[in-house]
Amino acid sequence: MASAQGQFMAFDEFGRPFIIMREQEKRARVKGLEAQRANISAARAVSNLLRTSLGPKGMDKILVSQDGDITITNDGATIMEKMDVKHQVAKLLVELSQSQDNEIGDGTTGVVILAGALLESALNLLDKGLHPLRICDGFEHACDIAVKHLEATSEELDVFANDNALLKKAAVTCLCSKVVSNHQEKLAAIAVEAVLDVADIKRKDVNFEHIKVEGKPGGSLEDTCLIRGIVIDKDMSHPQMAKVVNDAKIAILTCPFEPPKPKTKHKLEISNAEDYRKLYEQEQQYFVKMIEDVKNSGTNLVICQWGFDDEANYLLHANNLPAVRWVGGVEIELIAMATGARIVPRFSELSNDKLGRATCVREIGFGTTDDKMIVIEGCANTSAVTVLVRGGNKMIVDEARRCLHDALCVVRNFIKDSRVVYGGGCAELMASNEITKVVDLEPSIEQYAMRGFADALEDISNALAENSGLNPIETTTWLKNEMKNDPNKRFGVDCNGVGIYDMKELKVYESLQSKVQQLQLATQVVRMILKIDDVFAPSEYS
Ligand code: ADP
Ligand code: MG
């Protein structure tokens, strides 16, 4: 019994029907132009998902993991990472946003949308009969023109003028599309301060290892603060110990405050009261000796990797020695490096020169909750800073941390390279116009691909307009006309005012590097996708 699509119905020995699919392998494996089409549509599906997240009026997404954890985010790289895409070509787009995130930190949504738009253009060109490689060449040529034009028209601004106004504004622009937009001014100021604290302005270098972003659920985003030092999520081992230690001399111990324990093989027999008393006294001696060693070295704060016996805790408190216990190995190392302490494995080895120094160590509490943290400020060896993010719940704190990361990256990028282009789709449209101008002089058939590239660049302003409730085509045309009439102005989609406006006046800056990187990465990945004409997936044939 045969059906139309090459399916066969057969019956086994018990008369149960089953279907035999003929040429299944061929159907699972697409080749040539079909493969390119299938790949492009998979990649477009992913990039379309991100489209609504672009810009200040962009929407957030909820992503549910396999264990039911949810993440709410607006950040392109995070959405892509958590989306768990299976399609091999769509995965390339995930990596695309990741590379933008690693290199630049911001612009992760934009780059995916750009790649999606380029792929759509490519599809039209494939349908016209253009060879995929000719399309790639045309796109690359156009990308070069776009990058050169952006470099030529970019403006070098003094980022430190007016009390770092430009840096703050750039950070605000980055944050305005996020959940935290209500507190954008405060978070932007924190980001700028944090980066400037650790930046080496002369070398135009910022070491991100010195900026830690810690989160603690509770309180509100308003309580987020910058701490010039290290924060550890611990408290003093005894509630009555001093909460503030000025001019701290810190002993970092990796040995517990406990008497040596008999190993399992040994047997200790106590047969009378005298023996017990002796043992007790001997134990006391150990504790007294430990505390003495600590005291004699000049320590006024103990940080210990292990726990304390109650007796030791009592004695530490009685001797005015504030102490923190169960501090993890990584944090121990961090504190040791920052304060210049040596990690001490035995009490007998404690000495004054092995202590770490900090101007102030204090325990901070959070409003009505029991939560406490230890803050070590003014560390001897480092200028490390910590941004302590607060927020109503874990999801908000996590998202705020991601937003701050973007803002920190933006500020760093401006310090590294202070050339700016303007946002709101302005930079893309300028590049698009330039390509259209050059294209008429192009004799080869690459001109079709270049036109396609120019069209694709319009997609950013289309998406921004769409997300702000404007008619995309109308807005983009309007923008292009205004740009032609007044080439010195930098018109873009004004998402908040709803219409178009001079981005220079609105101060919607984006770093030149970020835009250039977006264009180049998107072009590269599109080239990669277009060059694939066959997909082998071993699991489908086994
Ligand atoms: P990405 O992850 O790509 O950074 P965003 O959601 O941060 O995505 O959106 C960035 C886009 O929004 C950029 O094209 C930028 O120019 C634009 N944009 C940001 N702020 C404004 C604004 N106030 N007015 C118009 N466009 C803006
Ligand atoms: Mg952004």
Coordinates of C-alpha atoms and ligand atoms in Angstrom, one line a residue:
M1 CA 0.0 0.0 0.0
A2 CA 1.8 3.2 -1.1
S3 CA 0.9 6.7 -0.2
A4 CA 1.7 9.8 -2.2
Q5 CA 4.8 11.0 -0.4
G6 CA 6.8 7.8 -0.6
Q7 CA 5.4 6.4 2.7
F8 CA 4.6 2.8 2.9
M9 CA 2.1 1.2 5.2
A10 CA 3.0 -2.4 6.1
F11 CA 1.8 -4.9 8.7
D12 CA 3.9 -7.0 11.1
E13 CA 3.2 -10.6 11.9
F14 CA 0.5 -9.7 14.4
G15 CA -1.3 -7.5 11.9
R16 CA -0.3 -4.2 13.5
P17 CA 0.3 -1.5 10.9
F18 CA 3.5 0.5 10.7
I19 CA 4.8 3.0 8.3
I20 CA 8.0 2.7 6.3
M21 CA 9.4 6.0 5.2
R22 CA 11.3 5.8 2.0
E23 CA 14.2 8.1 1.4
Q24 CA 14.1 9.4 4.9
E25 CA 17.8 10.1 4.9
K26 CA 17.5 12.3 1.9
R27 CA 14.8 14.3 3.5
A28 CA 16.6 14.8 6.8
R29 CA 19.7 16.0 5.0
V30 CA 19.2 19.1 3.0
K31 CA 21.9 20.2 0.6
G32 CA 22.7 23.1 -1.7
L33 CA 20.4 26.1 -1.9
E34 CA 17.8 24.2 0.2
A35 CA 20.3 24.0 3.0
Q36 CA 21.1 27.7 2.8
R37 CA 17.4 28.5 2.8
A38 CA 16.7 26.3 5.8
N39 CA 19.7 27.7 7.7
I40 CA 18.8 31.2 7.0
S41 CA 15.2 30.7 8.2
A42 CA 16.4 29.1 11.4
A43 CA 18.7 32.0 12.1
R44 CA 16.0 34.5 11.2
A45 CA 13.6 32.9 13.6
V46 CA 16.1 33.4 16.4
S47 CA 16.9 37.0 15.5
N48 CA 13.2 37.9 15.2
L49 CA 12.8 36.8 18.8
L50 CA 15.2 39.5 19.9
R51 CA 13.8 42.2 17.7
T52 CA 11.2 43.4 20.3
S53 CA 13.9 43.7 23.0
L54 CA 15.9 46.4 21.2
G55 CA 16.0 50.0 22.4
P56 CA 14.7 51.9 25.4
K57 CA 11.1 50.7 24.7
G58 CA 12.3 47.2 24.2
M59 CA 10.5 44.3 26.0
D60 CA 12.0 41.9 28.5
K61 CA 11.9 38.1 28.2
I62 CA 11.3 35.4 30.8
L63 CA 13.4 32.4 30.2
V64 CA 12.5 29.2 32.0
S65 CA 15.4 26.7 32.5
Q66 CA 14.9 23.0 32.5
D67 CA 14.8 23.0 36.3
G68 CA 12.1 25.6 36.3
D69 CA 14.4 28.5 37.3
I70 CA 13.4 31.7 35.7
T71 CA 15.5 34.6 34.4
I72 CA 14.0 37.9 33.4
T73 CA 16.2 39.9 31.1
N74 CA 16.5 42.4 28.3
D75 CA 20.2 41.6 27.6
G76 CA 20.6 40.0 24.2
A77 CA 23.6 37.9 25.1
T78 CA 21.7 36.4 28.2
I79 CA 18.5 35.7 26.2
M80 CA 20.5 33.9 23.6
E81 CA 22.5 32.0 26.1
K82 CA 19.5 30.8 28.1
M83 CA 17.3 30.1 25.2
D84 CA 18.9 26.7 24.7
V85 CA 18.7 26.7 20.9
K86 CA 19.3 23.3 19.3
H87 CA 19.6 24.3 15.7
Q88 CA 23.2 24.2 14.7
V89 CA 23.1 27.4 12.6
A90 CA 21.0 29.3 15.2
K91 CA 23.8 28.4 17.6
L92 CA 26.1 30.6 15.5
L93 CA 24.0 33.5 16.4
V94 CA 24.2 32.7 20.0
E95 CA 28.0 32.8 19.7
L96 CA 27.7 36.0 17.8
S97 CA 26.1 37.8 20.7
Q98 CA 28.5 36.2 23.0
S99 CA 31.5 37.5 21.1
Q100 CA 30.0 41.0 21.1
D101 CA 29.5 40.6 24.9
N102 CA 33.1 39.5 25.4
E103 CA 34.7 42.2 23.3
I104 CA 32.5 45.1 23.9
G105 CA 29.8 44.2 26.5
D106 CA 27.0 46.2 25.0
G107 CA 25.2 46.0 21.7
T108 CA 24.4 42.3 22.0
T109 CA 20.8 42.6 20.8
G110 CA 21.7 44.9 18.0
V111 CA 24.3 42.6 16.5
V112 CA 21.9 39.7 16.3
I113 CA 19.2 41.8 14.7
L114 CA 21.7 43.1 12.2
A115 CA 22.8 39.6 11.3
G116 CA 19.1 38.6 10.9
A117 CA 18.5 41.5 8.6
L118 CA 21.5 40.7 6.5
L119 CA 20.4 37.1 6.2
E120 CA 17.0 38.3 4.9
S121 CA 18.7 40.4 2.3
A122 CA 20.8 37.4 1.4
L123 CA 17.8 35.3 1.0
N124 CA 16.3 37.7 -1.5
L125 CA 19.5 37.8 -3.4
L126 CA 19.8 34.0 -3.5
D127 CA 16.3 34.0 -4.9
K128 CA 17.4 36.3 -7.6
G129 CA 20.0 33.8 -8.6
L130 CA 23.1 35.4 -7.1
H131 CA 25.8 33.0 -6.0
P132 CA 26.3 32.8 -2.2
L133 CA 29.9 33.7 -2.4
R134 CA 29.2 36.8 -4.6
I135 CA 26.8 37.9 -1.9
C136 CA 29.4 37.4 0.8
D137 CA 31.9 39.5 -1.2
G138 CA 29.4 42.2 -1.8
F139 CA 28.5 42.3 1.9
E140 CA 32.1 42.5 3.0
H141 CA 32.8 45.3 0.6
A142 CA 29.8 47.2 1.9
C143 CA 30.9 46.5 5.5
D144 CA 34.3 48.0 4.7
I145 CA 32.7 51.1 3.3
A146 CA 30.4 51.4 6.3
V147 CA 33.2 51.0 8.8
K148 CA 35.4 53.6 7.0
H149 CA 32.5 56.0 6.8
L150 CA 31.7 55.7 10.5
E151 CA 35.3 56.2 11.4
A152 CA 35.5 59.3 9.2
T153 CA 32.3 60.8 10.7
S154 CA 32.8 59.8 14.3
E155 CA 33.6 62.5 16.8
E156 CA 36.2 62.4 19.4
L157 CA 34.8 63.9 22.6
D158 CA 36.4 64.8 25.9
V159 CA 34.9 62.2 28.1
F160 CA 36.1 63.7 31.3
A161 CA 34.7 67.2 30.7
N162 CA 32.0 68.6 33.0
D163 CA 32.6 66.1 35.7
N164 CA 32.5 63.1 33.4
A165 CA 29.2 64.1 31.9
L166 CA 29.7 62.1 28.8
L167 CA 30.6 58.9 30.6
K168 CA 27.5 59.3 32.8
K169 CA 25.3 60.0 29.8
A170 CA 26.7 57.0 27.9
A171 CA 26.0 54.7 30.9
V172 CA 22.5 56.1 31.2
T173 CA 21.8 55.4 27.5
C174 CA 22.9 51.9 28.1
L175 CA 20.8 51.4 31.1
C176 CA 17.6 53.2 29.8
S177 CA 16.5 50.1 28.0
K178 CA 16.7 47.9 31.1
V179 CA 14.5 46.9 34.0
V180 CA 16.6 49.2 36.2
S181 CA 15.7 52.3 34.1
N182 CA 14.0 53.9 37.1
H183 CA 17.3 54.1 38.9
Q184 CA 19.5 54.7 35.8
E185 CA 21.0 57.9 37.1
K186 CA 22.2 56.4 40.3
L187 CA 23.5 53.2 38.7
A188 CA 25.2 55.1 35.9
A189 CA 27.0 57.3 38.5
I190 CA 28.1 54.1 40.4
A191 CA 29.4 52.5 37.1
V192 CA 31.4 55.6 36.2
E193 CA 32.9 55.9 39.7
A194 CA 33.8 52.3 39.8
V195 CA 35.5 52.3 36.5
L196 CA 37.4 55.6 37.2
D197 CA 38.5 54.2 40.5
V198 CA 40.4 51.3 38.9
A199 CA 41.2 52.9 35.6
D200 CA 44.7 53.7 34.5
I201 CA 43.8 56.9 32.6
K202 CA 47.3 57.4 31.1
R203 CA 47.4 54.0 29.6
K204 CA 43.7 54.1 28.8
D205 CA 43.4 50.8 30.5
V206 CA 40.7 49.4 32.8
N207 CA 41.3 46.1 34.6
F208 CA 37.9 44.6 35.2
E209 CA 39.3 42.1 37.6
H210 CA 39.4 44.9 40.2
I211 CA 35.7 45.5 39.9
K212 CA 33.5 43.0 41.6
V213 CA 29.7 43.2 41.2
E214 CA 28.1 41.4 44.2
G215 CA 24.4 41.0 44.6
K216 CA 22.3 40.5 47.8
P217 CA 18.6 40.2 47.5
G218 CA 16.7 42.5 49.9
G219 CA 16.2 46.2 50.1
S220 CA 15.6 48.1 46.9
L221 CA 17.7 49.0 43.9
E222 CA 18.1 52.5 45.4
D223 CA 20.3 50.9 48.1
T224 CA 22.9 49.8 45.6
C225 CA 26.2 51.2 46.6
L226 CA 29.8 51.3 45.7
I227 CA 32.3 50.0 48.2
R228 CA 35.9 50.9 47.9
G229 CA 37.2 47.5 49.0
I230 CA 36.1 43.9 49.2
V231 CA 32.8 42.6 50.4
I232 CA 32.4 39.0 51.8
D233 CA 29.1 37.4 52.6
K234 CA 29.9 36.5 56.2
D235 CA 29.5 37.9 59.7
M236 CA 31.5 38.2 62.9
S237 CA 31.6 34.9 64.7
H238 CA 30.1 36.3 67.9
P239 CA 27.2 38.8 68.0
Q240 CA 28.9 40.9 70.6
M241 CA 32.2 41.3 68.9
A242 CA 33.2 44.8 67.7
K243 CA 31.4 45.7 64.4
V244 CA 34.1 48.1 63.2
V245 CA 37.8 47.6 63.3
N246 CA 39.8 50.7 62.3
D247 CA 43.4 50.3 61.1
A248 CA 42.9 46.6 60.9
K249 CA 45.7 44.1 61.2
I250 CA 44.4 40.9 59.8
A251 CA 45.6 37.4 60.5
I252 CA 44.5 35.0 57.9
L253 CA 44.4 31.4 59.2
T254 CA 43.9 28.1 57.6
C255 CA 44.0 26.2 60.8
P256 CA 40.9 25.7 63.0
F257 CA 40.6 27.1 66.5
E258 CA 40.3 23.7 68.0
P259 CA 42.6 21.5 70.1
P260 CA 44.2 18.7 68.1
K261 CA 41.8 15.8 67.9
P262 CA 42.9 12.2 68.6
K263 CA 42.9 10.2 65.3
T264 CA 40.5 7.3 65.1
K265 CA 43.2 4.7 65.8
H266 CA 44.0 6.2 69.2
K267 CA 42.1 5.4 72.3
L268 CA 41.7 7.7 75.2
E269 CA 40.6 6.2 78.4
I270 CA 39.4 8.4 81.2
S271 CA 38.8 6.3 84.3
N272 CA 38.6 8.9 87.1
A273 CA 37.8 12.5 87.8
E274 CA 41.4 13.5 88.1
D275 CA 42.2 12.3 84.5
Y276 CA 39.2 14.2 83.2
R277 CA 40.3 17.4 84.9
K278 CA 43.7 17.0 83.5
L279 CA 42.4 16.6 80.0
Y280 CA 40.1 19.6 80.4
E281 CA 43.0 21.7 81.6
Q282 CA 45.2 20.6 78.8
E283 CA 42.5 21.5 76.3
Q284 CA 42.2 24.9 77.9
Q285 CA 45.9 25.3 77.6
Y286 CA 45.6 24.8 73.8
F287 CA 43.0 27.5 73.5
V288 CA 44.9 29.9 75.7
K289 CA 48.1 29.3 73.7
M290 CA 46.3 29.9 70.4
I291 CA 44.8 33.2 71.5
E292 CA 48.1 34.2 72.9
D293 CA 49.9 33.6 69.6
V294 CA 47.3 35.6 67.8
K295 CA 47.4 38.4 70.4
N296 CA 51.2 38.6 70.4
S297 CA 51.5 39.0 66.7
G298 CA 49.6 42.3 67.0
T299 CA 46.4 41.0 65.2
N300 CA 43.2 42.9 65.8
L301 CA 41.0 40.9 63.4
V302 CA 41.1 37.1 62.7
I303 CA 39.9 35.7 59.4
C304 CA 39.7 31.9 59.5
Q305 CA 39.0 29.3 56.8
W306 CA 37.6 26.9 59.3
G307 CA 35.2 26.9 62.2
F308 CA 35.8 27.6 65.9
D309 CA 35.1 25.7 69.0
D310 CA 32.5 27.5 71.2
E311 CA 35.3 27.9 73.8
A312 CA 37.6 29.5 71.2
N313 CA 34.8 31.8 70.1
Y314 CA 34.2 32.9 73.7
L315 CA 37.9 33.5 74.3
L316 CA 38.3 35.5 71.1
H317 CA 35.4 37.7 72.2
A318 CA 36.8 38.0 75.8
N319 CA 40.1 39.0 74.4
N320 CA 38.7 41.7 72.1
L321 CA 39.6 39.8 69.0
P322 CA 36.8 40.1 66.4
A323 CA 36.8 37.1 64.1
V324 CA 35.2 35.8 60.9
R325 CA 35.0 32.1 60.4
W326 CA 34.2 29.7 57.4
V327 CA 35.6 32.1 54.8
G328 CA 36.0 30.2 51.5
G329 CA 39.3 29.5 49.9
V330 CA 38.8 31.9 47.0
E331 CA 37.9 34.7 49.3
I332 CA 40.8 34.0 51.6
E333 CA 43.1 34.4 48.6
L334 CA 41.4 37.6 47.5
I335 CA 41.7 39.1 50.9
A336 CA 45.3 38.0 51.3
M337 CA 46.2 39.6 48.0
A338 CA 44.4 42.8 48.6
T339 CA 45.6 43.3 52.2
G340 CA 49.1 42.0 51.6
A341 CA 48.7 39.3 54.2
R342 CA 50.4 35.9 54.2
I343 CA 48.1 32.9 54.7
V344 CA 49.2 31.2 57.9
P345 CA 48.7 27.5 58.3
R346 CA 49.8 27.1 62.0
F347 CA 49.4 29.3 65.0
S348 CA 53.0 29.0 65.8
E349 CA 53.9 30.7 62.6
L350 CA 52.0 33.9 63.2
S351 CA 54.0 37.0 63.3
N352 CA 53.5 40.7 62.8
D353 CA 54.9 40.9 59.3
K354 CA 52.4 38.3 58.0
L355 CA 49.4 40.4 58.9
G356 CA 47.3 42.1 56.2
R357 CA 46.5 45.8 56.5
A358 CA 43.3 47.7 55.8
T359 CA 42.1 51.1 57.0
C360 CA 38.7 49.8 58.1
V361 CA 36.8 46.5 58.4
R362 CA 33.2 46.6 59.3
E363 CA 30.2 44.5 59.5
I364 CA 27.2 46.0 57.7
G365 CA 23.6 45.0 58.3
F366 CA 20.7 45.4 56.0
G367 CA 17.6 47.1 57.5
T368 CA 15.3 44.7 59.2
T369 CA 16.8 41.4 58.0
D370 CA 19.4 39.3 59.7
D371 CA 21.7 39.5 56.7
K372 CA 25.2 40.8 57.4
M373 CA 28.3 41.3 55.3
I374 CA 31.8 42.1 56.1
V375 CA 33.3 45.0 54.2
I376 CA 37.1 45.5 54.0
E377 CA 38.0 49.0 52.9
G378 CA 41.2 50.7 52.2
C379 CA 43.2 47.6 51.5
A380 CA 46.9 48.0 51.4
N381 CA 47.7 46.5 48.1
T382 CA 44.9 47.1 45.7
S383 CA 42.3 49.6 44.6
A384 CA 39.7 46.9 44.1
V385 CA 36.1 48.1 44.3
T386 CA 32.9 46.3 44.8
V387 CA 29.5 47.3 43.6
L388 CA 26.9 45.9 46.0
V389 CA 23.6 45.4 44.2
R390 CA 20.4 45.3 46.2
G391 CA 17.0 44.6 44.9
G392 CA 13.6 43.1 45.9
N393 CA 14.4 39.6 44.8
K394 CA 17.0 37.4 43.2
M395 CA 15.7 37.9 39.7
I396 CA 15.9 41.7 40.0
V397 CA 19.4 41.5 41.6
D398 CA 20.6 39.2 38.8
E399 CA 19.3 41.4 36.1
A400 CA 20.6 44.5 37.7
R401 CA 24.0 42.9 37.9
R402 CA 23.9 42.2 34.1
C403 CA 22.8 45.8 33.4
L404 CA 25.6 47.1 35.5
H405 CA 28.0 44.9 33.6
D406 CA 26.9 46.5 30.4
A407 CA 27.2 50.0 31.8
L408 CA 30.7 49.3 33.2
C409 CA 31.7 48.0 29.8
V410 CA 30.3 51.1 28.1
V411 CA 32.2 53.4 30.4
R412 CA 35.4 51.4 29.9
N413 CA 35.0 51.5 26.1
F414 CA 34.7 55.2 26.2
I415 CA 37.9 55.5 28.3
K416 CA 39.8 53.3 25.9
D417 CA 38.6 55.0 22.8
S418 CA 36.6 58.2 23.1
R419 CA 35.3 58.3 19.5
V420 CA 31.5 58.3 19.4
V421 CA 28.8 57.8 16.8
Y422 CA 25.2 58.5 17.5
G423 CA 22.5 56.0 18.4
G424 CA 18.9 55.6 17.6
G425 CA 19.7 54.0 14.3
C426 CA 21.6 57.2 13.2
A427 CA 25.0 55.5 12.6
E428 CA 23.5 52.7 10.7
L429 CA 21.5 54.9 8.4
M430 CA 24.5 57.1 7.7
A431 CA 26.5 54.0 6.7
S432 CA 23.6 52.9 4.6
N433 CA 23.4 56.2 2.8
E434 CA 27.1 56.1 2.1
I435 CA 26.9 52.6 0.7
T436 CA 24.0 53.6 -1.6
K437 CA 26.1 56.5 -2.9
V438 CA 29.1 54.3 -3.6
V439 CA 27.1 51.5 -5.1
D440 CA 26.3 53.3 -8.3
L441 CA 30.0 53.4 -9.2
E442 CA 30.4 49.7 -8.6
P443 CA 30.6 47.9 -12.0
S444 CA 30.3 44.2 -10.9
I445 CA 27.3 42.3 -9.8
E446 CA 28.4 42.7 -6.2
Q447 CA 26.4 46.0 -6.4
Y448 CA 23.2 43.9 -5.7
A449 CA 24.7 42.5 -2.6
M450 CA 25.9 45.9 -1.5
R451 CA 22.4 47.4 -2.0
G452 CA 21.1 44.5 0.1
F453 CA 23.6 45.4 2.8
A454 CA 22.5 49.0 2.8
D455 CA 18.8 47.9 3.1
A456 CA 19.6 45.6 5.9
L457 CA 21.2 48.5 7.9
E458 CA 17.8 50.2 7.9
D459 CA 16.4 47.4 10.0
I460 CA 17.8 48.9 13.2
S461 CA 15.9 52.1 12.9
N462 CA 12.9 50.1 11.8
A463 CA 13.0 47.9 14.9
L464 CA 13.5 50.9 17.2
A465 CA 10.6 52.7 15.6
E466 CA 8.4 49.6 15.7
N467 CA 9.2 49.1 19.4
S468 CA 8.2 52.7 20.2
G469 CA 4.9 52.3 18.5
L470 CA 5.8 54.2 15.3
N471 CA 5.3 53.1 11.7
P472 CA 8.8 51.7 10.8
I473 CA 8.9 52.4 7.1
E474 CA 7.5 55.9 7.5
T475 CA 9.9 56.7 10.3
T476 CA 12.9 55.4 8.4
T477 CA 12.0 57.3 5.3
W478 CA 11.4 60.4 7.2
L479 CA 14.8 60.0 8.9
K480 CA 16.6 59.5 5.6
N481 CA 15.0 62.6 4.1
E482 CA 15.9 64.7 7.1
M483 CA 19.5 63.4 6.9
K484 CA 19.7 64.4 3.3
N485 CA 18.3 67.8 4.0
D486 CA 20.7 68.5 6.8
P487 CA 23.8 66.3 6.7
N488 CA 25.4 68.0 9.7
K489 CA 22.6 66.9 12.0
R490 CA 22.5 63.4 13.5
F491 CA 18.9 62.4 13.3
G492 CA 17.7 59.2 14.9
V493 CA 14.6 57.5 16.2
D494 CA 13.7 59.3 19.5
C495 CA 12.1 56.4 21.3
N496 CA 11.2 58.3 24.4
G497 CA 9.8 61.4 22.7
V498 CA 8.3 59.3 20.0
G499 CA 9.3 60.8 16.7
I500 CA 12.7 61.7 15.3
Y501 CA 15.2 64.0 16.8
D502 CA 18.8 65.1 16.7
M503 CA 20.7 62.5 18.7
K504 CA 23.5 65.0 19.2
E505 CA 21.1 67.1 21.3
L506 CA 19.6 64.1 23.0
K507 CA 23.2 62.9 23.7
V508 CA 22.5 59.4 22.7
Y509 CA 26.1 58.3 22.2
E510 CA 27.4 54.9 21.3
S511 CA 31.1 54.1 21.1
L512 CA 32.5 53.8 17.6
Q513 CA 34.2 50.6 18.5
S514 CA 30.9 49.0 19.5
K515 CA 29.2 49.9 16.2
V516 CA 32.2 48.8 14.1
Q517 CA 32.4 45.5 16.0
Q518 CA 28.6 44.9 15.5
L519 CA 29.0 45.5 11.7
Q520 CA 32.0 43.3 11.4
L521 CA 30.8 40.4 13.5
A522 CA 27.4 40.3 11.9
T523 CA 29.0 40.3 8.4
Q524 CA 31.4 37.5 9.4
V525 CA 28.6 35.3 10.7
V526 CA 26.4 35.9 7.7
R527 CA 29.4 34.9 5.5
M528 CA 29.8 31.8 7.6
I529 CA 26.1 30.8 7.3
L530 CA 26.0 31.5 3.5
K531 CA 29.0 29.3 2.9
I532 CA 27.3 26.3 4.4
D533 CA 25.6 24.1 1.8
D534 CA 25.3 20.8 3.6
V535 CA 24.6 19.8 7.2
F536 CA 25.7 16.4 8.5
A537 CA 24.4 15.5 11.9
P538 CA 25.6 12.0 12.8
S539 CA 22.7 11.4 15.3
E540 CA 20.1 11.6 12.6
Y541 CA 21.5 8.7 10.7
S542 CA 22.5 6.3 13.4
Ligands
ADP1 P1 21.8 46.2 22.9 O1 21.8 44.9 23.7 O2 22.1 46.0 21.5 O3 22.7 47.3 23.5 P2 19.6 47.9 23.7 O4 18.3 47.3 24.2 O5 20.6 48.4 24.8 O6 20.3 46.7 22.9 O7 19.3 49.0 22.6 C1 20.3 49.6 22.0 C2 19.8 50.5 20.9 O8 18.9 51.5 21.4 C3 20.9 51.2 20.2 O9 20.6 51.2 18.8 C4 20.7 52.6 20.7 O10 21.2 53.6 19.7 C5 19.3 52.7 20.9 N1 18.9 53.7 22.0 C6 19.3 53.7 23.2 N2 18.8 54.8 23.9 C7 18.1 55.5 23.0 C8 17.3 56.7 23.1 N3 17.2 57.4 24.2 N4 16.7 57.1 22.0 C9 16.8 56.4 20.9 N5 17.5 55.3 20.7 C10 18.2 54.8 21.8
MG2 MG 22.5 48.3 25.3

